[in-house]
PDB file of C-alpha atoms and ligand atoms in Angstrom:
ATOM      1  CA  MET A   1       1.247  12.450 -18.410  1.00  0.00           C
ATOM      2  CA  ARG A   2       3.387  11.027 -15.632  1.00  0.00           C
ATOM      3  CA  LYS A   3       5.815   8.348 -16.771  1.00  0.00           C
ATOM      4  CA  PRO A   4       5.206   4.978 -15.117  1.00  0.00           C
ATOM      5  CA  PHE A   5       7.994   3.986 -12.759  1.00  0.00           C
ATOM      6  CA  VAL A   6       8.863   0.645 -11.166  1.00  0.00           C
ATOM      7  CA  ALA A   7      11.723   0.195  -8.718  1.00  0.00           C
ATOM      8  CA  GLY A   8      12.936  -3.079  -7.250  1.00  0.00           C
ATOM      9  CA  ASN A   9      14.156  -2.848  -3.669  1.00  0.00           C
ATOM     10  CA  TRP A  10      16.335  -5.923  -3.246  1.00  0.00           C
ATOM     11  CA  LYS A  11      16.889  -5.217   0.470  1.00  0.00           C
ATOM     12  CA  MET A  12      19.616  -7.374   2.105  1.00  0.00           C
ATOM     13  CA  ASN A  13      19.330 -10.186  -0.430  1.00  0.00           C
ATOM     14  CA  GLY A  14      21.479 -11.709  -3.110  1.00  0.00           C
ATOM     15  CA  SER A  15      25.012 -12.803  -3.903  1.00  0.00           C
ATOM     16  CA  ARG A  16      27.243 -12.011  -6.853  1.00  0.00           C
ATOM     17  CA  ALA A  17      25.967 -15.150  -8.560  1.00  0.00           C
ATOM     18  CA  SER A  18      22.258 -14.604  -7.929  1.00  0.00           C
ATOM     19  CA  ILE A  19      22.484 -10.937  -8.904  1.00  0.00           C
ATOM     20  CA  ASN A  20      24.117 -11.819 -12.203  1.00  0.00           C
ATOM     21  CA  THR A  21      21.273 -14.191 -12.988  1.00  0.00           C
ATOM     22  CA  LEU A  22      18.648 -11.684 -11.876  1.00  0.00           C
ATOM     23  CA  VAL A  23      20.072  -8.838 -13.953  1.00  0.00           C
ATOM     24  CA  SER A  24      20.394 -10.953 -17.098  1.00  0.00           C
ATOM     25  CA  GLY A  25      16.784 -12.046 -16.692  1.00  0.00           C
ATOM     26  CA  ILE A  26      15.647  -8.431 -16.291  1.00  0.00           C
ATOM     27  CA  LEU A  27      17.647  -7.308 -19.324  1.00  0.00           C
ATOM     28  CA  GLU A  28      16.179 -10.101 -21.434  1.00  0.00           C
ATOM     29  CA  GLY A  29      12.666  -9.173 -20.357  1.00  0.00           C
ATOM     30  CA  MET A  30      13.025  -5.449 -21.018  1.00  0.00           C
ATOM     31  CA  SER A  31      11.752  -5.826 -24.591  1.00  0.00           C
ATOM     32  CA  ARG A  32       8.310  -6.445 -23.006  1.00  0.00           C
ATOM     33  CA  VAL A  33       8.350  -3.102 -21.174  1.00  0.00           C
ATOM     34  CA  ASN A  34       7.117  -0.230 -23.316  1.00  0.00           C
ATOM     35  CA  ASN A  35       7.266   2.965 -21.422  1.00  0.00           C
ATOM     36  CA  ALA A  36       7.961   2.423 -17.725  1.00  0.00           C
ATOM     37  CA  GLU A  37      11.209   3.568 -16.160  1.00  0.00           C
ATOM     38  CA  VAL A  38      12.754   0.512 -14.519  1.00  0.00           C
ATOM     39  CA  VAL A  39      15.125   0.861 -11.567  1.00  0.00           C
ATOM     40  CA  VAL A  40      16.859  -1.684  -9.342  1.00  0.00           C
ATOM     41  CA  CYS A  41      18.217  -0.945  -5.879  1.00  0.00           C
ATOM     42  CA  PRO A  42      20.802  -3.546  -4.862  1.00  0.00           C
ATOM     43  CA  SER A  43      22.659  -3.638  -1.584  1.00  0.00           C
ATOM     44  CA  PHE A  44      25.516  -1.073  -1.562  1.00  0.00           C
ATOM     45  CA  VAL A  45      28.119  -3.823  -1.984  1.00  0.00           C
ATOM     46  CA  TYR A  46      26.740  -4.861  -5.353  1.00  0.00           C
ATOM     47  CA  ILE A  47      25.791  -1.506  -6.873  1.00  0.00           C
ATOM     48  CA  SER A  48      28.997  -1.141  -8.911  1.00  0.00           C
ATOM     49  CA  GLU A  49      28.737  -4.654 -10.253  1.00  0.00           C
ATOM     50  CA  VAL A  50      25.090  -4.160 -11.165  1.00  0.00           C
ATOM     51  CA  ALA A  51      26.035  -0.853 -12.824  1.00  0.00           C
ATOM     52  CA  ASP A  52      28.509  -2.702 -15.045  1.00  0.00           C
ATOM     53  CA  LEU A  53      25.943  -5.340 -15.928  1.00  0.00           C
ATOM     54  CA  LEU A  54      23.352  -2.692 -16.799  1.00  0.00           C
ATOM     55  CA  GLU A  55      25.654  -0.571 -18.928  1.00  0.00           C
ATOM     56  CA  GLY A  56      24.048   0.487 -22.197  1.00  0.00           C
ATOM     57  CA  SER A  57      20.595  -0.734 -21.103  1.00  0.00           C
ATOM     58  CA  ALA A  58      17.488   1.271 -20.257  1.00  0.00           C
ATOM     59  CA  VAL A  59      17.478   0.029 -16.651  1.00  0.00           C
ATOM     60  CA  ASN A  60      18.608   2.509 -13.998  1.00  0.00           C
ATOM     61  CA  TYR A  61      19.909   1.784 -10.523  1.00  0.00           C
ATOM     62  CA  GLY A  62      19.764   3.300  -7.080  1.00  0.00           C
ATOM     63  CA  SER A  63      20.746   2.714  -3.471  1.00  0.00           C
ATOM     64  CA  GLN A  64      18.556   1.684  -0.546  1.00  0.00           C
ATOM     65  CA  ASP A  65      19.681   4.520   1.719  1.00  0.00           C
ATOM     66  CA  VAL A  66      22.166   7.411   1.903  1.00  0.00           C
ATOM     67  CA  ALA A  67      23.993   9.208   4.696  1.00  0.00           C
ATOM     68  CA  LYS A  68      22.801  12.648   5.705  1.00  0.00           C
ATOM     69  CA  GLU A  69      26.408  13.761   6.164  1.00  0.00           C
ATOM     70  CA  GLU A  70      28.668  14.627   3.245  1.00  0.00           C
ATOM     71  CA  SER A  71      31.874  12.881   4.342  1.00  0.00           C
ATOM     72  CA  GLY A  72      34.040  12.219   7.379  1.00  0.00           C
ATOM     73  CA  ALA A  73      34.114  10.058  10.470  1.00  0.00           C
ATOM     74  CA  TYR A  74      30.817   8.183  10.016  1.00  0.00           C
ATOM     75  CA  THR A  75      31.813   4.531  10.145  1.00  0.00           C
ATOM     76  CA  GLY A  76      29.622   2.342   8.009  1.00  0.00           C
ATOM     77  CA  GLU A  77      27.828   5.151   6.199  1.00  0.00           C
ATOM     78  CA  ILE A  78      27.683   5.807   2.442  1.00  0.00           C
ATOM     79  CA  SER A  79      27.672   9.388   1.177  1.00  0.00           C
ATOM     80  CA  VAL A  80      25.845  10.844  -1.765  1.00  0.00           C
ATOM     81  CA  SER A  81      29.127  11.765  -3.462  1.00  0.00           C
ATOM     82  CA  MET A  82      30.065   8.072  -3.384  1.00  0.00           C
ATOM     83  CA  LEU A  83      26.728   7.195  -4.949  1.00  0.00           C
ATOM     84  CA  LYS A  84      27.200   9.892  -7.551  1.00  0.00           C
ATOM     85  CA  ASP A  85      30.707   8.596  -8.217  1.00  0.00           C
ATOM     86  CA  ILE A  86      29.234   5.288  -9.364  1.00  0.00           C
ATOM     87  CA  ALA A  87      26.473   7.106 -11.285  1.00  0.00           C
ATOM     88  CA  CYS A  88      23.601   6.122  -9.019  1.00  0.00           C
ATOM     89  CA  LYS A  89      20.502   7.916 -10.179  1.00  0.00           C
ATOM     90  CA  TYR A  90      18.250   7.263  -7.189  1.00  0.00           C
ATOM     91  CA  ALA A  91      18.420   6.698  -3.431  1.00  0.00           C
ATOM     92  CA  ILE A  92      15.568   5.292  -1.371  1.00  0.00           C
ATOM     93  CA  VAL A  93      15.111   7.317   1.818  1.00  0.00           C
ATOM     94  CA  GLY A  94      12.777   6.718   4.740  1.00  0.00           C
ATOM     95  CA  HIS A  95      11.975   3.099   3.999  1.00  0.00           C
ATOM     96  CA  SER A  96       9.813   1.800   6.844  1.00  0.00           C
ATOM     97  CA  GLU A  97      12.482  -0.772   7.753  1.00  0.00           C
ATOM     98  CA  ARG A  98      15.001   2.062   8.237  1.00  0.00           C
ATOM     99  CA  ARG A  99      12.428   4.042  10.199  1.00  0.00           C
ATOM    100  CA  ALA A 100      11.435   1.108  12.417  1.00  0.00           C
ATOM    101  CA  LEU A 101      14.757  -0.709  12.894  1.00  0.00           C
ATOM    102  CA  TYR A 102      17.493   1.900  12.480  1.00  0.00           C
ATOM    103  CA  GLY A 103      16.081   5.012  14.070  1.00  0.00           C
ATOM    104  CA  ASP A 104      15.399   7.072  10.959  1.00  0.00           C
ATOM    105  CA  THR A 105      13.078   9.772  12.288  1.00  0.00           C
ATOM    106  CA  ASP A 106      11.134  12.159  10.046  1.00  0.00           C
ATOM    107  CA  LYS A 107      13.896  14.724  10.616  1.00  0.00           C
ATOM    108  CA  ILE A 108      16.703  12.319   9.701  1.00  0.00           C
ATOM    109  CA  VAL A 109      14.786  11.165   6.630  1.00  0.00           C
ATOM    110  CA  ALA A 110      14.367  14.793   5.581  1.00  0.00           C
ATOM    111  CA  GLU A 111      18.108  15.362   6.036  1.00  0.00           C
ATOM    112  CA  LYS A 112      18.908  12.291   3.948  1.00  0.00           C
ATOM    113  CA  PHE A 113      16.446  13.496   1.327  1.00  0.00           C
ATOM    114  CA  VAL A 114      18.184  16.859   1.127  1.00  0.00           C
ATOM    115  CA  ALA A 115      21.652  15.288   1.074  1.00  0.00           C
ATOM    116  CA  ALA A 116      20.640  13.060  -1.845  1.00  0.00           C
ATOM    117  CA  GLN A 117      19.048  15.848  -3.812  1.00  0.00           C
ATOM    118  CA  ASN A 118      21.851  18.345  -3.216  1.00  0.00           C
ATOM    119  CA  GLY A 119      24.312  15.717  -4.352  1.00  0.00           C
ATOM    120  CA  GLY A 120      22.438  15.128  -7.599  1.00  0.00           C
ATOM    121  CA  VAL A 121      20.742  11.849  -6.687  1.00  0.00           C
ATOM    122  CA  THR A 122      16.936  11.689  -6.844  1.00  0.00           C
ATOM    123  CA  PRO A 123      15.344  10.556  -3.581  1.00  0.00           C
ATOM    124  CA  ILE A 124      12.646   7.894  -3.612  1.00  0.00           C
ATOM    125  CA  LEU A 125      10.866   8.952  -0.425  1.00  0.00           C
ATOM    126  CA  CYS A 126       8.879   6.255   1.384  1.00  0.00           C
ATOM    127  CA  VAL A 127       5.924   7.189   3.548  1.00  0.00           C
ATOM    128  CA  GLY A 128       3.207   5.075   5.119  1.00  0.00           C
ATOM    129  CA  GLU A 129       1.340   4.132   8.269  1.00  0.00           C
ATOM    130  CA  VAL A 130       1.600   1.087  10.519  1.00  0.00           C
ATOM    131  CA  LEU A 131      -1.454  -1.069  11.171  1.00  0.00           C
ATOM    132  CA  GLU A 132      -2.475   0.572  14.467  1.00  0.00           C
ATOM    133  CA  GLU A 133      -2.333   3.970  12.806  1.00  0.00           C
ATOM    134  CA  ARG A 134      -4.583   2.793   9.970  1.00  0.00           C
ATOM    135  CA  GLU A 135      -6.994   1.170  12.382  1.00  0.00           C
ATOM    136  CA  SER A 136      -7.224   4.306  14.490  1.00  0.00           C
ATOM    137  CA  GLY A 137      -7.897   6.466  11.436  1.00  0.00           C
ATOM    138  CA  GLN A 138      -4.536   8.226  11.425  1.00  0.00           C
ATOM    139  CA  THR A 139      -3.290   7.227   7.967  1.00  0.00           C
ATOM    140  CA  GLU A 140      -3.618  10.691   6.451  1.00  0.00           C
ATOM    141  CA  ALA A 141      -2.145  12.426   9.489  1.00  0.00           C
ATOM    142  CA  VAL A 142       0.903  10.134   9.452  1.00  0.00           C
ATOM    143  CA  VAL A 143       1.575  10.544   5.741  1.00  0.00           C
ATOM    144  CA  GLU A 144       1.061  14.291   6.061  1.00  0.00           C
ATOM    145  CA  ARG A 145       3.557  14.482   8.951  1.00  0.00           C
ATOM    146  CA  GLN A 146       6.155  12.509   6.988  1.00  0.00           C
ATOM    147  CA  LEU A 147       5.759  14.723   3.907  1.00  0.00           C
ATOM    148  CA  GLN A 148       5.624  17.934   5.948  1.00  0.00           C
ATOM    149  CA  ALA A 149       9.072  17.137   7.387  1.00  0.00           C
ATOM    150  CA  ILE A 150      10.460  17.297   3.839  1.00  0.00           C
ATOM    151  CA  ILE A 151       8.620  20.504   2.999  1.00  0.00           C
ATOM    152  CA  ASP A 152       9.818  22.123   6.245  1.00  0.00           C
ATOM    153  CA  LEU A 153      13.433  21.428   5.415  1.00  0.00           C
ATOM    154  CA  ALA A 154      13.464  21.652   1.638  1.00  0.00           C
ATOM    155  CA  GLY A 155      10.197  23.135   0.339  1.00  0.00           C
ATOM    156  CA  ILE A 156       7.489  21.901  -1.992  1.00  0.00           C
ATOM    157  CA  ASN A 157       9.615  22.191  -5.140  1.00  0.00           C
ATOM    158  CA  ALA A 158      12.189  19.834  -3.679  1.00  0.00           C
ATOM    159  CA  LEU A 159       9.451  17.344  -2.832  1.00  0.00           C
ATOM    160  CA  GLY A 160       8.214  17.689  -6.401  1.00  0.00           C
ATOM    161  CA  LYS A 161      11.636  16.692  -7.705  1.00  0.00           C
ATOM    162  CA  SER A 162      11.543  13.376  -5.894  1.00  0.00           C
ATOM    163  CA  VAL A 163       9.650  10.156  -6.396  1.00  0.00           C
ATOM    164  CA  ILE A 164       7.219   9.401  -3.556  1.00  0.00           C
ATOM    165  CA  ALA A 165       6.389   5.831  -2.551  1.00  0.00           C
ATOM    166  CA  TYR A 166       3.324   5.237  -0.428  1.00  0.00           C
ATOM    167  CA  GLU A 167       3.962   1.982   1.406  1.00  0.00           C
ATOM    168  CA  PRO A 168       1.473   1.004   4.101  1.00  0.00           C
ATOM    169  CA  VAL A 169       3.770  -0.755   6.572  1.00  0.00           C
ATOM    170  CA  TRP A 170       1.204  -3.494   7.257  1.00  0.00           C
ATOM    171  CA  ALA A 171       1.374  -4.467   3.579  1.00  0.00           C
ATOM    172  CA  ILE A 172       5.170  -4.760   3.325  1.00  0.00           C
ATOM    173  CA  GLY A 173       6.402  -8.316   3.031  1.00  0.00           C
ATOM    174  CA  THR A 174       3.172  -9.618   4.534  1.00  0.00           C
ATOM    175  CA  GLY A 175       1.355 -10.738   1.411  1.00  0.00           C
ATOM    176  CA  LYS A 176      -1.447  -8.346   2.459  1.00  0.00           C
ATOM    177  CA  THR A 177      -1.738  -5.773  -0.316  1.00  0.00           C
ATOM    178  CA  ALA A 178      -3.774  -2.638   0.156  1.00  0.00           C
ATOM    179  CA  SER A 179      -6.781  -2.899  -2.123  1.00  0.00           C
ATOM    180  CA  PRO A 180      -6.532  -0.712  -5.227  1.00  0.00           C
ATOM    181  CA  GLU A 181      -9.216   1.541  -3.705  1.00  0.00           C
ATOM    182  CA  GLN A 182      -7.400   1.834  -0.355  1.00  0.00           C
ATOM    183  CA  ALA A 183      -4.151   2.680  -2.119  1.00  0.00           C
ATOM    184  CA  GLN A 184      -5.774   5.114  -4.554  1.00  0.00           C
ATOM    185  CA  ALA A 185      -7.466   6.941  -1.650  1.00  0.00           C
ATOM    186  CA  VAL A 186      -4.111   7.675  -0.015  1.00  0.00           C
ATOM    187  CA  HIS A 187      -2.383   8.527  -3.308  1.00  0.00           C
ATOM    188  CA  SER A 188      -5.134  10.962  -4.147  1.00  0.00           C
ATOM    189  CA  PHE A 189      -4.936  12.425  -0.635  1.00  0.00           C
ATOM    190  CA  ILE A 190      -1.169  12.982  -1.085  1.00  0.00           C
ATOM    191  CA  ARG A 191      -1.687  14.720  -4.410  1.00  0.00           C
ATOM    192  CA  GLN A 192      -4.495  16.914  -3.079  1.00  0.00           C
ATOM    193  CA  TRP A 193      -2.511  17.763   0.030  1.00  0.00           C
ATOM    194  CA  MET A 194       0.504  18.758  -2.081  1.00  0.00           C
ATOM    195  CA  SER A 195      -1.684  20.781  -4.430  1.00  0.00           C
ATOM    196  CA  LYS A 196      -2.532  23.106  -1.538  1.00  0.00           C
ATOM    197  CA  GLU A 197       1.137  24.144  -1.744  1.00  0.00           C
ATOM    198  CA  ASP A 198       1.544  23.921  -5.514  1.00  0.00           C
ATOM    199  CA  GLY A 199      -0.914  22.421  -7.993  1.00  0.00           C
ATOM    200  CA  ALA A 200       1.588  21.956 -10.811  1.00  0.00           C
ATOM    201  CA  VAL A 201       4.065  20.140  -8.572  1.00  0.00           C
ATOM    202  CA  ALA A 202       1.328  17.867  -7.201  1.00  0.00           C
ATOM    203  CA  GLU A 203       0.169  16.981 -10.697  1.00  0.00           C
ATOM    204  CA  LYS A 204       3.663  16.171 -11.888  1.00  0.00           C
ATOM    205  CA  VAL A 205       5.126  14.139  -9.006  1.00  0.00           C
ATOM    206  CA  GLN A 206       5.226  10.345  -9.458  1.00  0.00           C
ATOM    207  CA  ILE A 207       3.627   8.480  -6.560  1.00  0.00           C
ATOM    208  CA  LEU A 208       4.416   4.766  -6.375  1.00  0.00           C
ATOM    209  CA  TYR A 209       2.588   2.165  -4.345  1.00  0.00           C
ATOM    210  CA  GLY A 210       4.590  -0.402  -2.383  1.00  0.00           C
ATOM    211  CA  GLY A 211       3.576  -3.371  -0.247  1.00  0.00           C
ATOM    212  CA  SER A 212       3.202  -6.933  -1.547  1.00  0.00           C
ATOM    213  CA  VAL A 213       2.902  -5.911  -5.200  1.00  0.00           C
ATOM    214  CA  LYS A 214       3.142  -8.939  -7.462  1.00  0.00           C
ATOM    215  CA  ALA A 215       2.442  -9.730 -11.094  1.00  0.00           C
ATOM    216  CA  ALA A 216      -1.076 -10.869 -10.154  1.00  0.00           C
ATOM    217  CA  ASN A 217      -2.173  -7.568  -8.556  1.00  0.00           C
ATOM    218  CA  ALA A 218       0.039  -5.004 -10.328  1.00  0.00           C
ATOM    219  CA  LYS A 219      -2.234  -4.171 -13.240  1.00  0.00           C
ATOM    220  CA  GLU A 220      -5.218  -3.295 -11.055  1.00  0.00           C
ATOM    221  CA  LEU A 221      -3.125  -1.195  -8.684  1.00  0.00           C
ATOM    222  CA  PHE A 222      -1.373   0.669 -11.505  1.00  0.00           C
ATOM    223  CA  SER A 223      -4.630   1.385 -13.303  1.00  0.00           C
ATOM    224  CA  GLN A 224      -5.713   3.682 -10.447  1.00  0.00           C
ATOM    225  CA  ALA A 225      -5.645   7.360 -11.402  1.00  0.00           C
ATOM    226  CA  ASP A 226      -3.000   8.468  -8.909  1.00  0.00           C
ATOM    227  CA  ILE A 227      -0.799   5.362  -8.794  1.00  0.00           C
ATOM    228  CA  ASP A 228       2.160   5.848 -11.121  1.00  0.00           C
ATOM    229  CA  GLY A 229       3.995   2.582 -10.525  1.00  0.00           C
ATOM    230  CA  GLY A 230       5.444   0.558  -7.701  1.00  0.00           C
ATOM    231  CA  LEU A 231       8.264  -0.004  -5.261  1.00  0.00           C
ATOM    232  CA  ILE A 232       8.680  -3.743  -5.235  1.00  0.00           C
ATOM    233  CA  GLY A 233      10.399  -5.815  -2.544  1.00  0.00           C
ATOM    234  CA  GLY A 234      10.079  -9.609  -2.570  1.00  0.00           C
ATOM    235  CA  ALA A 235       8.700  -9.830  -6.102  1.00  0.00           C
ATOM    236  CA  SER A 236      11.678  -7.904  -7.506  1.00  0.00           C
ATOM    237  CA  LEU A 237      14.014 -10.797  -6.706  1.00  0.00           C
ATOM    238  CA  ALA A 238      12.701 -12.997  -9.515  1.00  0.00           C
ATOM    239  CA  ALA A 239      13.255 -11.625 -13.028  1.00  0.00           C
ATOM    240  CA  GLU A 240      10.076 -12.983 -14.626  1.00  0.00           C
ATOM    241  CA  GLU A 241       7.841 -11.735 -11.816  1.00  0.00           C
ATOM    242  CA  PHE A 242       9.532  -8.328 -11.747  1.00  0.00           C
ATOM    243  CA  ILE A 243       9.370  -7.891 -15.516  1.00  0.00           C
ATOM    244  CA  SER A 244       5.678  -8.813 -15.509  1.00  0.00           C
ATOM    245  CA  ILE A 245       5.122  -6.061 -12.937  1.00  0.00           C
ATOM    246  CA  CYS A 246       7.073  -3.577 -15.090  1.00  0.00           C
ATOM    247  CA  GLU A 247       5.032  -4.653 -18.103  1.00  0.00           C
ATOM    248  CA  ALA A 248       1.833  -3.997 -16.148  1.00  0.00           C
ATOM    249  CA  ALA A 249       3.053  -0.461 -15.456  1.00  0.00           C
ATOM    250  CA  GLY A 250       3.272   0.288 -19.158  1.00  0.00           C
TER     251      GLY A 250
HETATM  252  P1  PGA B 301       7.324  -6.087  -0.503  1.00  0.00           P
HETATM  253  O1  PGA B 301       8.255  -4.852  -0.047  1.00  0.00           O
HETATM  254  O2  PGA B 301       7.025  -5.869  -1.973  1.00  0.00           O
HETATM  255  O3  PGA B 301       8.165  -7.294  -0.259  1.00  0.00           O
HETATM  256  O4  PGA B 301       6.094  -6.021   0.315  1.00  0.00           O
HETATM  257  C1  PGA B 301       8.026  -3.557  -0.528  1.00  0.00           C
HETATM  258  C2  PGA B 301       9.048  -2.616   0.056  1.00  0.00           C
HETATM  259  O5  PGA B 301       9.451  -2.809   1.226  1.00  0.00           O
HETATM  260  O6  PGA B 301       9.487  -1.668  -0.593  1.00  0.00           O
END
């Protein structure tokens, strides 16, 4: 059985004060979460503070990105060794906002993926199509291309040691969720596609859905056979809403 997994991607939101309130609310609500692994991904600036607040709890934390380089003259970048230094367990790579706004190509995402993994931080790899790609029937081809870039650089076993998040770009922050059937179809495609390389790896890998998940639609999405949890943006910024989503995951 794959363990349910819910990660909150706080994006560029929050202040020291709001994050303190958010984390205490999440910690209070954790007694309602039975089995799901719960992760929060604050902005880099606040990771250490969040780490202190979470100490001794079951909630893990991660970053929203990582540099592909190890160290050196890369102004503004954050390396995996820095993340490891503050005991970050996860790093999101290839989020559609990074791909669309900051030039993260499939190759760069694959390099970030490898940097994270080699440095002992588990990548949460985001894949997903934009609206025109869905409408022109290219969803599977796009997701396949994004996953293939990882396999080309790191192999199927490396992909199996990550967490994959399928996030249709048209559903992110738009209030338009993929229907449970639409999401399940892509999740099942990903698993079948991976099983051509290695059945055991495909069966084991956690595949999250992301894109306008909220407490009201989480249960139905997570009850789909190949959906193992969620990557949550907007709804992860309110403790009660986020905890209800985690509760729905199990
Ligand atoms: P959303 O964002 O839940 O606000 O749609 C999801 C994400 O970008 O990971």
